[in-house]
Tab-separated table of C-alpha atoms and ligand atoms in Angstrom:
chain	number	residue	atom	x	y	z
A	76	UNK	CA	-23.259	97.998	-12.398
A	77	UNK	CA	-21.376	94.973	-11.537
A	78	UNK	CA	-18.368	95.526	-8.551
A	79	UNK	CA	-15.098	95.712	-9.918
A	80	UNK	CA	-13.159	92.208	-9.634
A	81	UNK	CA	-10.109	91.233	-8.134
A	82	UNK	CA	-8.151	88.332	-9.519
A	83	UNK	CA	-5.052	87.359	-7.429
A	84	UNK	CA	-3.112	86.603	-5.053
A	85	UNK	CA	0.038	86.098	-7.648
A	86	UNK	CA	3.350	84.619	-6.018
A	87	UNK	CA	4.726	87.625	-8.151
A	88	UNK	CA	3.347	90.084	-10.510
A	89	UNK	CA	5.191	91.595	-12.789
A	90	UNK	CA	4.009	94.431	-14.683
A	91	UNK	CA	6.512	95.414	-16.622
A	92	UNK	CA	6.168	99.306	-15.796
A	93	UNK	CA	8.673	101.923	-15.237
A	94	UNK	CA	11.186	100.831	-17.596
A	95	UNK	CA	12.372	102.305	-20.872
A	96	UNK	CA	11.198	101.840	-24.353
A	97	UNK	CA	15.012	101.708	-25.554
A	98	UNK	CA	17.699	100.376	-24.571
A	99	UNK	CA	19.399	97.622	-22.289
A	100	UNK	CA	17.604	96.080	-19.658
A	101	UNK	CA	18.870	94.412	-16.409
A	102	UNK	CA	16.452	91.813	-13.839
A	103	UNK	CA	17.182	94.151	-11.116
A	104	UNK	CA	14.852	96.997	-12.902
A	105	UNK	CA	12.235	94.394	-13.099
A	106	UNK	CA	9.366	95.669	-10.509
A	107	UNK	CA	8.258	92.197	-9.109
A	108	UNK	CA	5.204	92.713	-6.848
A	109	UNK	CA	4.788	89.903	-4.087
A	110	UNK	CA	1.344	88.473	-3.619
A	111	UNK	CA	0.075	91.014	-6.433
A	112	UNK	CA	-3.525	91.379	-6.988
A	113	UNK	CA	-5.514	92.954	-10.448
A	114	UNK	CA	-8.569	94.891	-10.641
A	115	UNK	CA	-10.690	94.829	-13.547
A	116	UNK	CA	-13.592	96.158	-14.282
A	117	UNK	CA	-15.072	96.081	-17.730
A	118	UNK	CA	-12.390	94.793	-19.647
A	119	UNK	CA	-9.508	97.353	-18.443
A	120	UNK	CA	-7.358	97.504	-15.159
A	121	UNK	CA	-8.113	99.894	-12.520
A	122	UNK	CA	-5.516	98.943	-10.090
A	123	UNK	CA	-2.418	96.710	-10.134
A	124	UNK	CA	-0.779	96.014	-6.318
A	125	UNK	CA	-0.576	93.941	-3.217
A	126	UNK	CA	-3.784	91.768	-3.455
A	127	UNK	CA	-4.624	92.093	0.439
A	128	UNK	CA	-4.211	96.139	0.265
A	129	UNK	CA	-7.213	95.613	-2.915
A	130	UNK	CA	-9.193	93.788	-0.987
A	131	UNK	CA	-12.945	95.793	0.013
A	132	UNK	CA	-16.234	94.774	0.124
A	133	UNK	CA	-16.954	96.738	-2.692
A	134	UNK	CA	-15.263	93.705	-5.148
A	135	UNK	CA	-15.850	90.822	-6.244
A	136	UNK	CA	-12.915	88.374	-6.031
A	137	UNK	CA	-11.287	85.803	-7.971
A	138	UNK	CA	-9.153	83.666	-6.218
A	139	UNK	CA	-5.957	82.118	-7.500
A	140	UNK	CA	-5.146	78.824	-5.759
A	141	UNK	CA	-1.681	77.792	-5.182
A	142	UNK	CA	1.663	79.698	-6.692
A	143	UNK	CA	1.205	81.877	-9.862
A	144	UNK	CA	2.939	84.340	-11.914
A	145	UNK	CA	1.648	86.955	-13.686
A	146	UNK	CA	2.486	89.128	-16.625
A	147	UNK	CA	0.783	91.378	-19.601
A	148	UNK	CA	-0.463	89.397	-22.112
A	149	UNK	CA	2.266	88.955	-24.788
A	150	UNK	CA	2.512	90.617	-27.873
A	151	UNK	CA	3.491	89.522	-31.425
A	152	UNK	CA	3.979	92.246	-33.655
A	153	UNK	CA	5.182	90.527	-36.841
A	154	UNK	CA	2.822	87.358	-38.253
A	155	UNK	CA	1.789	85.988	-41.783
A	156	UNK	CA	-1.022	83.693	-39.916
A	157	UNK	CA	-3.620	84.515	-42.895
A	158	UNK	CA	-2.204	81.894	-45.492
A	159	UNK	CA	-3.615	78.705	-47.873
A	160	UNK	CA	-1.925	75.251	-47.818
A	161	UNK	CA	1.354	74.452	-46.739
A	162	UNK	CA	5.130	74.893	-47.360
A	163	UNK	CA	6.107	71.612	-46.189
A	164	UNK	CA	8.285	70.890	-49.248
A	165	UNK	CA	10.468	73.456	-48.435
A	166	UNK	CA	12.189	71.963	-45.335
A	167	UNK	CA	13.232	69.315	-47.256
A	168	UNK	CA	14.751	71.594	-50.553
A	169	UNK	CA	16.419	73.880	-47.375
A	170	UNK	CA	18.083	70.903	-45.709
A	171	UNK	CA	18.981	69.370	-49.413
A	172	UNK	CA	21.172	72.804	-49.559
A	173	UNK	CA	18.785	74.918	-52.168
A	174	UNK	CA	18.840	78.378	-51.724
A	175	UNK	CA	15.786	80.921	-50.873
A	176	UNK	CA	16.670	81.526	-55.195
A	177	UNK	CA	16.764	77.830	-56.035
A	178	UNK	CA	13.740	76.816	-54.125
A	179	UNK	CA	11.470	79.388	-55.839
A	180	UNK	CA	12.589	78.965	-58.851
A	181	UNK	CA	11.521	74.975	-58.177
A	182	UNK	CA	8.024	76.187	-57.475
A	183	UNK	CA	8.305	76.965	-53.678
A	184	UNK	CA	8.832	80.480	-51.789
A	185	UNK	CA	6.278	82.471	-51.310
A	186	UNK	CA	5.071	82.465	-54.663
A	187	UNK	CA	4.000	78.963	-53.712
A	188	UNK	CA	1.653	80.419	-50.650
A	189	UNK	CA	0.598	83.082	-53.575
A	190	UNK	CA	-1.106	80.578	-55.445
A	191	UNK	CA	-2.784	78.068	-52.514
A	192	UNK	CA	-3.958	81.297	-51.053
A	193	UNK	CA	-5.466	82.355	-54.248
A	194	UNK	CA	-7.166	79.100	-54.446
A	195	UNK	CA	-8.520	79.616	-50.731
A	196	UNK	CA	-11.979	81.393	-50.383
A	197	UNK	CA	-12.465	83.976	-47.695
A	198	UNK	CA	-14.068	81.941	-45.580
A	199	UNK	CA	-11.249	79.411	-45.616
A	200	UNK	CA	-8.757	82.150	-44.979
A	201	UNK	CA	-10.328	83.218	-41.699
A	202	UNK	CA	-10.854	79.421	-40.167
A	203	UNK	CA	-7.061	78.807	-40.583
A	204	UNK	CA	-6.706	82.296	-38.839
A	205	UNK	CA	-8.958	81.565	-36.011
A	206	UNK	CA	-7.110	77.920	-35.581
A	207	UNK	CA	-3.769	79.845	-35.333
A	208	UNK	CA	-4.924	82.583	-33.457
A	209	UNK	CA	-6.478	80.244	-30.663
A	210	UNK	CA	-3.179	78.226	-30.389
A	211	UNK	CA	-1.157	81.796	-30.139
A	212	UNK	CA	-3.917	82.533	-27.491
A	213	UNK	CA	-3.317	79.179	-25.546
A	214	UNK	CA	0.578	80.343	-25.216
A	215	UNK	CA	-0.366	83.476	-23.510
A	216	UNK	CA	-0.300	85.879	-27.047
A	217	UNK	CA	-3.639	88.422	-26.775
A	218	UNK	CA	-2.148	90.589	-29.551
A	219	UNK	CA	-1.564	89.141	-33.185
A	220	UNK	CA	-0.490	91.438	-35.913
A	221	UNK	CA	-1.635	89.710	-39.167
A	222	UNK	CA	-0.379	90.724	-42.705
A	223	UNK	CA	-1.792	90.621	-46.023
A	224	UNK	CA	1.008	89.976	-48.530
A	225	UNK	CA	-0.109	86.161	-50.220
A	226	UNK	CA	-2.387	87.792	-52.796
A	227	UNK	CA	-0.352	90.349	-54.513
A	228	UNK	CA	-3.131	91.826	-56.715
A	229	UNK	CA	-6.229	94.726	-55.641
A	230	UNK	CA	-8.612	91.820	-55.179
A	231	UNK	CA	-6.997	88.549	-53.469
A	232	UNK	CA	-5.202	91.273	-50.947
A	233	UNK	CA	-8.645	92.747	-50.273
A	234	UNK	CA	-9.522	88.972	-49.631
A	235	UNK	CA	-7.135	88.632	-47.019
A	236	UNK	CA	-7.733	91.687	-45.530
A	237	UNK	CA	-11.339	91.335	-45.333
A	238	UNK	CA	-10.634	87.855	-43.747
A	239	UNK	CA	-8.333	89.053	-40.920
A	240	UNK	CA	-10.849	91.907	-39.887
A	241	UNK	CA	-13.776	89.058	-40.164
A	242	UNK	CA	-11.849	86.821	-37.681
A	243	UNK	CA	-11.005	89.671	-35.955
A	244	UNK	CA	-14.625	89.573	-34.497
A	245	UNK	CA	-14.426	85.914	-33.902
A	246	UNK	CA	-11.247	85.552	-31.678
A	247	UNK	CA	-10.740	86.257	-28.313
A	248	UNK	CA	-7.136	87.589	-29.266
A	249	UNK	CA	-6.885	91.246	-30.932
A	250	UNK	CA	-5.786	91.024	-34.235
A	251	UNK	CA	-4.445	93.695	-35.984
A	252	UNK	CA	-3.978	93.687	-39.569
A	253	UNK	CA	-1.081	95.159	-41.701
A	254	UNK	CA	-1.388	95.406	-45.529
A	255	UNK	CA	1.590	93.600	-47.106
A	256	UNK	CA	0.883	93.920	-51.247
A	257	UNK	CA	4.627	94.820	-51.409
A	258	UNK	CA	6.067	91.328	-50.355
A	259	UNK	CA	7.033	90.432	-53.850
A	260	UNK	CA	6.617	91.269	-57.497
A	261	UNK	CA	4.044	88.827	-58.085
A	262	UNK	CA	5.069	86.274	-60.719
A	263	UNK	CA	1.494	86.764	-62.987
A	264	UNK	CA	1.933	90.548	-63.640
A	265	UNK	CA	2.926	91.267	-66.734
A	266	UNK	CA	3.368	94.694	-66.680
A	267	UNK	CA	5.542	94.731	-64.224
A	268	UNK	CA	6.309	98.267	-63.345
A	269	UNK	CA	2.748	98.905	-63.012
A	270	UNK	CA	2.166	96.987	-60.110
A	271	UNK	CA	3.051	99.201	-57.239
A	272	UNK	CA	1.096	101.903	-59.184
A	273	UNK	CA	-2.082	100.027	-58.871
A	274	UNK	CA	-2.139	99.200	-54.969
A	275	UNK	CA	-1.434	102.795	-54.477
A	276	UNK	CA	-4.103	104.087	-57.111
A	277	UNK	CA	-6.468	101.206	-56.263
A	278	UNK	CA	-6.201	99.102	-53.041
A	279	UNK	CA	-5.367	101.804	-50.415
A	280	UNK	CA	-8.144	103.908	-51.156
A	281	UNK	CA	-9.981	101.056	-50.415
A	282	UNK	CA	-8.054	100.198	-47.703
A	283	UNK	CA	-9.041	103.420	-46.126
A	284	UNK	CA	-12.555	103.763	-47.033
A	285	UNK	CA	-13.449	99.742	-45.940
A	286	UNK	CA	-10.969	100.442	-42.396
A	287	UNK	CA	-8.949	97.316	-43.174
A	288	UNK	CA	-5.712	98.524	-41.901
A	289	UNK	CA	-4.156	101.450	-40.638
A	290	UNK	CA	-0.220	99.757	-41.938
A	291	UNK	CA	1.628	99.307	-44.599
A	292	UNK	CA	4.575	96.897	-45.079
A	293	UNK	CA	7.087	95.931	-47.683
A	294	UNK	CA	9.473	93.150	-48.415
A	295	UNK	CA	12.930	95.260	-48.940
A	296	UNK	CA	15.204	93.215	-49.879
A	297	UNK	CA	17.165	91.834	-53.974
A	298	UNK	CA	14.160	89.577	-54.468
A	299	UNK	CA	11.678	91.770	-53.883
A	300	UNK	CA	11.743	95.038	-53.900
A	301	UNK	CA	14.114	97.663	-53.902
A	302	UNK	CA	14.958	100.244	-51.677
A	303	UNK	CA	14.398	102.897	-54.849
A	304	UNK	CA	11.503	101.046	-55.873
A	305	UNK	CA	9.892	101.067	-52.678
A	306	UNK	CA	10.223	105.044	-51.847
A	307	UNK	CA	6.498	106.041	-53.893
A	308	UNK	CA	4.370	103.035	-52.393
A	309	UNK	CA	5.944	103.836	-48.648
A	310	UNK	CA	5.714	108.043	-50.030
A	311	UNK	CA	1.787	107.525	-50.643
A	312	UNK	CA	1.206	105.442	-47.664
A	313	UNK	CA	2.460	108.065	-45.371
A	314	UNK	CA	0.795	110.967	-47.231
A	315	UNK	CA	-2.377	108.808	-47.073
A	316	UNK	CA	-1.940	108.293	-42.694
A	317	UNK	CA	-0.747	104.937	-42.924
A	318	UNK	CA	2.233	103.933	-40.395
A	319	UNK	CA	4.930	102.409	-42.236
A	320	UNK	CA	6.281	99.192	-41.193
A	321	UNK	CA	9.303	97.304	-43.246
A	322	UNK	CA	11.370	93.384	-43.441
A	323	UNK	CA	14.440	95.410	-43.858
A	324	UNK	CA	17.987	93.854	-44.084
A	325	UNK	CA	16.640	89.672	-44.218
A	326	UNK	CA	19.775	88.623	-46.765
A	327	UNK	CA	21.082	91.777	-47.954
A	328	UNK	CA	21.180	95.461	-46.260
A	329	UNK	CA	19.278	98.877	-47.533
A	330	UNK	CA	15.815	98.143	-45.714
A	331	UNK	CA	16.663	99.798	-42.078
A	332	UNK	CA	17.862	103.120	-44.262
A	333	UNK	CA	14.057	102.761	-45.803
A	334	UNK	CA	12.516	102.553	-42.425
A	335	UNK	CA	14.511	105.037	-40.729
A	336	UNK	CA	13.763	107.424	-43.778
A	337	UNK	CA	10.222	106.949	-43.643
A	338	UNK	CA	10.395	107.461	-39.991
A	339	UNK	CA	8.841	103.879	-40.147
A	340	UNK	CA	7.486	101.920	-36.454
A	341	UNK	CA	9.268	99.222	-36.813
A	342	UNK	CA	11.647	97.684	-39.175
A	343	UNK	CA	11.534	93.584	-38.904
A	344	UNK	CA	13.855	90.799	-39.283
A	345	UNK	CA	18.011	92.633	-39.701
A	346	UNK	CA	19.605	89.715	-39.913
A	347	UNK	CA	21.796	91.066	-42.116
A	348	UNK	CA	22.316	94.327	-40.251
A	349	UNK	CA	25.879	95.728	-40.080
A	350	UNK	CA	27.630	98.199	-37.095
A	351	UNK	CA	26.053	100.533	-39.327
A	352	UNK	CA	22.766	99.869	-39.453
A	353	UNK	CA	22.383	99.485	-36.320
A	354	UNK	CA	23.464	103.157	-35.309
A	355	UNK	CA	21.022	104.079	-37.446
A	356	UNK	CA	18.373	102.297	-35.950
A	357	UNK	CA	19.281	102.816	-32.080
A	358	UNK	CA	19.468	107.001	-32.990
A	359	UNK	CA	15.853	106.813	-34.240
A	360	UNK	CA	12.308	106.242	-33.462
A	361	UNK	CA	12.129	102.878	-35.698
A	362	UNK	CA	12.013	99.857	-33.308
A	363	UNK	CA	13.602	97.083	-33.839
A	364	UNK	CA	12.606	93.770	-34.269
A	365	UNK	CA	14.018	90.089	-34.117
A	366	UNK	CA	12.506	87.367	-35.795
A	367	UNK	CA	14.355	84.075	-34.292
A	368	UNK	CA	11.221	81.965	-35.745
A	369	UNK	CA	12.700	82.804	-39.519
A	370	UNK	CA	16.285	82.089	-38.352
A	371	UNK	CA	15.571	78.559	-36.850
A	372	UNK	CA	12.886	78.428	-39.681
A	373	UNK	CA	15.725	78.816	-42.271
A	374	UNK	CA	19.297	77.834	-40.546
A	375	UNK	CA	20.139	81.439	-40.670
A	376	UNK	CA	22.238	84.170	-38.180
A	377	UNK	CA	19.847	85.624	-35.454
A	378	UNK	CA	19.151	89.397	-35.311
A	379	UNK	CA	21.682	90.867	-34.016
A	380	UNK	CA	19.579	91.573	-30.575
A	381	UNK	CA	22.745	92.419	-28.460
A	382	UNK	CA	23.939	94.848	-30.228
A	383	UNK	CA	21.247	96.635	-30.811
A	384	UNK	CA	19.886	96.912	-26.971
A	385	UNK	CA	23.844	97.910	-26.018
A	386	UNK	CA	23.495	100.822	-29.343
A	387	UNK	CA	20.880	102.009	-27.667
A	388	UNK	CA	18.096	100.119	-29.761
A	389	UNK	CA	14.214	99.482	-28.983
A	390	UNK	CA	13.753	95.513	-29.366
A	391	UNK	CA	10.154	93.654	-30.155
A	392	UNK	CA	10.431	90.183	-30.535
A	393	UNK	CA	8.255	88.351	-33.137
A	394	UNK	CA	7.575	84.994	-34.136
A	395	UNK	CA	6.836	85.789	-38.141
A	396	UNK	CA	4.500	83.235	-38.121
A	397	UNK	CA	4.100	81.620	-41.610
A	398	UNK	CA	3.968	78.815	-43.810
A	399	UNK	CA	7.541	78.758	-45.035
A	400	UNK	CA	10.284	80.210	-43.358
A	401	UNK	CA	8.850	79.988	-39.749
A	402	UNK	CA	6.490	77.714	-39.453
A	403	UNK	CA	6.607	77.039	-35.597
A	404	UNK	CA	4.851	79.802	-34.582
A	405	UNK	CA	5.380	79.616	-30.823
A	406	UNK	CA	6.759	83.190	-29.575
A	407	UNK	CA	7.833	82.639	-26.147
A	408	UNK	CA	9.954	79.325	-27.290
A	409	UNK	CA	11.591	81.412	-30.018
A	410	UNK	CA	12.406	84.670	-27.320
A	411	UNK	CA	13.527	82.135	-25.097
A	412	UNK	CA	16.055	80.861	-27.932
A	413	UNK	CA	16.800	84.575	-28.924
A	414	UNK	CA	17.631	85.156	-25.702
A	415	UNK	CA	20.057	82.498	-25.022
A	416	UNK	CA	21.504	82.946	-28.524
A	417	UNK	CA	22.160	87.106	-28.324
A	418	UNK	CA	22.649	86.949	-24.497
A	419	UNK	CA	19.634	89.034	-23.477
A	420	UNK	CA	18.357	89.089	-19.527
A	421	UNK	CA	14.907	87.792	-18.740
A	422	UNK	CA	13.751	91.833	-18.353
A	423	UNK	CA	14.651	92.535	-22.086
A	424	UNK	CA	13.535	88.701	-22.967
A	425	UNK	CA	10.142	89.720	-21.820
A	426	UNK	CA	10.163	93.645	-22.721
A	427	UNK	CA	10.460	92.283	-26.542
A	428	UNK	CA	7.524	90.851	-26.053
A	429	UNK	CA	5.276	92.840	-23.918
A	430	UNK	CA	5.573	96.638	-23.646
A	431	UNK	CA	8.223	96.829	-26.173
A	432	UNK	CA	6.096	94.784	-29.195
A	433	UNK	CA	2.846	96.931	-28.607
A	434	UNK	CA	4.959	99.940	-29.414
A	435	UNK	CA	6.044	98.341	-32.680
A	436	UNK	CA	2.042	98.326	-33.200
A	437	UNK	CA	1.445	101.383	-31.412
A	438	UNK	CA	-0.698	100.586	-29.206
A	439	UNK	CA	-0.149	102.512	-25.837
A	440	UNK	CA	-2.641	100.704	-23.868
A	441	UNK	CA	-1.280	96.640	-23.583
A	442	UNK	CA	1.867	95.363	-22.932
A	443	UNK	CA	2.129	96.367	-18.808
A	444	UNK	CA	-0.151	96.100	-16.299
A	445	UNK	CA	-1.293	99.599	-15.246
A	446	UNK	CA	-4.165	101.822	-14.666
A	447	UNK	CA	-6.044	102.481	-17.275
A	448	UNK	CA	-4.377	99.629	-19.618
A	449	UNK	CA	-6.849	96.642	-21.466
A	450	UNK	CA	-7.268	93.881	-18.588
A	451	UNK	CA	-4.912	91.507	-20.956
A	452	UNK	CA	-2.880	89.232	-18.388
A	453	UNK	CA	-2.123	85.293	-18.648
A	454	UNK	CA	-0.922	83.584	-16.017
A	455	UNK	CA	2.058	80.855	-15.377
A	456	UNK	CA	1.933	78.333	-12.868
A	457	UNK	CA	5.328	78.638	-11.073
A	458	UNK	CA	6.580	80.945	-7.783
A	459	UNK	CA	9.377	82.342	-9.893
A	460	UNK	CA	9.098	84.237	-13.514
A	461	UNK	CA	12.542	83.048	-13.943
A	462	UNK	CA	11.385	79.292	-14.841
A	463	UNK	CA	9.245	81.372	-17.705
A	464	UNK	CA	12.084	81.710	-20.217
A	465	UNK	CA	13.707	78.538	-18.196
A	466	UNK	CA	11.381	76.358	-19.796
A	467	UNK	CA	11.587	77.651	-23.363
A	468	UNK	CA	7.978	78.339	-24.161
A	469	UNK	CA	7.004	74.728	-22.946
A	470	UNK	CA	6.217	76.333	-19.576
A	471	UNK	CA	2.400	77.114	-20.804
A	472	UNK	CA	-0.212	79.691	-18.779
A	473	UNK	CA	-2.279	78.094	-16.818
A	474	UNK	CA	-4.827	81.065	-18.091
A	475	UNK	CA	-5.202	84.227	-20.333
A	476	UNK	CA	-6.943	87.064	-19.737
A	477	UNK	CA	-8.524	89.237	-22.355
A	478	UNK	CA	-10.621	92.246	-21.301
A	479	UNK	CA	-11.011	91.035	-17.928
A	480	UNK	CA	-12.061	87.551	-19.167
A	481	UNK	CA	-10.743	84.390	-18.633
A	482	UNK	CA	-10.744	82.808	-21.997
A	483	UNK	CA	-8.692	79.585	-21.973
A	484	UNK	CA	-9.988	78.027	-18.952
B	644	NIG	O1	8.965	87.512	-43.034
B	644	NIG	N1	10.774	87.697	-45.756
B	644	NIG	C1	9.720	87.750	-46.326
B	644	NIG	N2	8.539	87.282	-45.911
B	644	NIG	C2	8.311	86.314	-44.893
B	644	NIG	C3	8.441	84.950	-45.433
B	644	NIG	C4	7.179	84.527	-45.971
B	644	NIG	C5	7.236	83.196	-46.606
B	644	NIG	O2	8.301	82.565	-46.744
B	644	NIG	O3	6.135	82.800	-46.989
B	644	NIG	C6	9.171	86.514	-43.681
B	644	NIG	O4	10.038	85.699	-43.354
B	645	FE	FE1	7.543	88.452	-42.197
């Protein structure tokens, strides 16, 4: 058996332990651990702490020349990355003054992706999933949720599924997929009330019996569905083991009540959330989650990330990567923004997308640096983690990471 291996020294380690799942966060709860050290062995962390107190002849070392900082490999729990074509058109209709209405209506929206999608074959699918993923990877993200949600019928969502577990076992990064058939009524079907009735009846038994995704999502919201509408696709999911995931309150409210309901992980985007919704979501279980990327994306009001940390809120941070309303893609620039925008401290800045996102995915095991946790850490090339959010995402690791493996080198 090969000897456990020590990566460090780190001007400062942070490993984002010891700090709550909800609420506000200030830099002096921050744990920073001077010339920190990691110990790996196969692909998970044995020991986080003062590299020199790690040291033994029974490891192997990896030395870290000159000044470093190190955190948990980041975490974005909201992405469309699984997508045909483009959306470039769209830009130019939002700047021209159309609406989100107007411009589908003139053949862009989502309906637009629908159809490229359609014409893409799996294959195609998963190479522009493994181009995106490797640039998320680059910035320092080792965790990429991935939706469904551009085919909108049994088959072409099976064909995205299908493609994000395929790349799954082609990228470094973990992907995890999220089934998103509910993201609008799709334009073709012409029995209309049926729809929801056949990805229940049809695609999540599949879904099940091929393991293609263990959530369900839904676009809440006038244009897509309704919160009534929505209640026996979110019912079945849950009855059927799924975790329940929502885009609650984009333009209009009645989404967070949904998630909150169906005592859902995480309910995404709340642009539009009021004092009230907001309660509701800091009393419950649901965590909340900003999407700046769709606000700069489409010259909207941020998440109201403030308000919801001082109510008492969980926050993930998310970059919604997709081809028309956020088409940037680059999480740590858009925290950075958030966080300047909603007046958030570095601590909660970086929470939203560490520790904080993996429990909007559930996953217990990433997102801080402890024993026991997947050996996912990236690494900035600055003395202070201040200059991280500083630098707005353009700040780039030096390296990432992923089950004890450097894999941008
Ligand atoms: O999260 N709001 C709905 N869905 C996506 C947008 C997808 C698209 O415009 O293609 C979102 O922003
Ligand atoms: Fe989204």
């Amino acid at each position: 058996m090969n000897k456990p291996l020590l990566i460090g020294p780190f001007a400062q380690l942070l490993p984002m332990t010891g700090l709550p799942l909800k609420g506000t966060l200030k830099d002096e709860q921050l744990r920073i651990v001077e010339n920190g050290g990691i110990l790996v062995s196969e692909g998970k962390i044995l020991k986080v702490g003062v590299f020199n107190e790690l040291k033994s002849d029974d490891v192997d070392i990896h030395h870290i020349e000159g000044n470093h900082v190190c955190l948990p490999g980041f975490v974005d729990s909201h992405t469309h990355i699984c997508f045909g074509g483009t959306r470039a058109r769209d830009y130019a209709y939002r700047n021209a003054g159309k609406t989100y209405l107007e411009i589908a209506k003139a053949g862009g929206g989502i309906w637009d992706t629908v159809t490229q999608t359609r014409k893409a074959s799996q294959q195609e699918l998963v190479e522009g999933i493994l181009s995106r993923s490797k640039k998320h990877l680059k910035n320092g993200v080792t965790t990429i949720e991935v939706k469904s949600g551009y085919g909108l019928s049994v088959d072409e969502e099976l064909k995205m599924l299908r493609a994000i577990k395929q790349a799954n076992e082609d990228t470094n990064a973990s992907l995890i997929p999220t089934c998103l058939a509910a993201h609008m009524k799709p334009k073709d079907w012409n029995k209309d009330e049926g729809y929801l009735d056949t990805i229940i009846n049809e695609l999540f038994p599949i879904i099940k019996t091929e393991n293609l995704a263990n959530r369900i999502d839904a676009f809440v919201e006038e244009s897509a569905f309704s919160t009534e509408e929505i209640k026996p696709y979110f019912q079945k999911a849950k009855e059927m083991g799924f975790d329940i995931t929502v885009h609650a309150d984009q333009f209009t409210t009645g989404g967070s009540q949904v998630a909150v309901d169906f005592d859902a992980v995480s309910a995404d985007h709340l642009e539009a959330s009021t004092e009230k919704e907001i309660q509701l979501l800091a009393k419950s279980n649901t965590i909340a989650t900003a999407l700046p990327g769709a606000s700069i994306g489409l010259g909207c009001a941020y998440t109201p990330a403030r308000k919801i940390l001082d109510a008492g809120g969980a926050l993930s941070i998310a970059s919604d990567h997709n081809p028309g309303s956020a088409p940037m893609g680059d999480l740590l620039t858009q925290a950075s923004i958030l966080g300047t925008f909603e007046k958030l401290s570095n601590t909660e800045v970086l929470a939203g997308i560490t520790f904080r996102a993996a429990a909007a995915l559930r996953l217990e095991d990433r997102g801080k640096l402890e024993t026991g946790a997947v050996a996912d850490f990236i690494i900035f090339p600055t003395d202070n983690y201040q200059e991280i959010t500083y630098h707005q995402g353009q700040l780039k690791p030096s390296d990432v990471w992923k089950k004890g493996i450097n894999v941008c080198k």
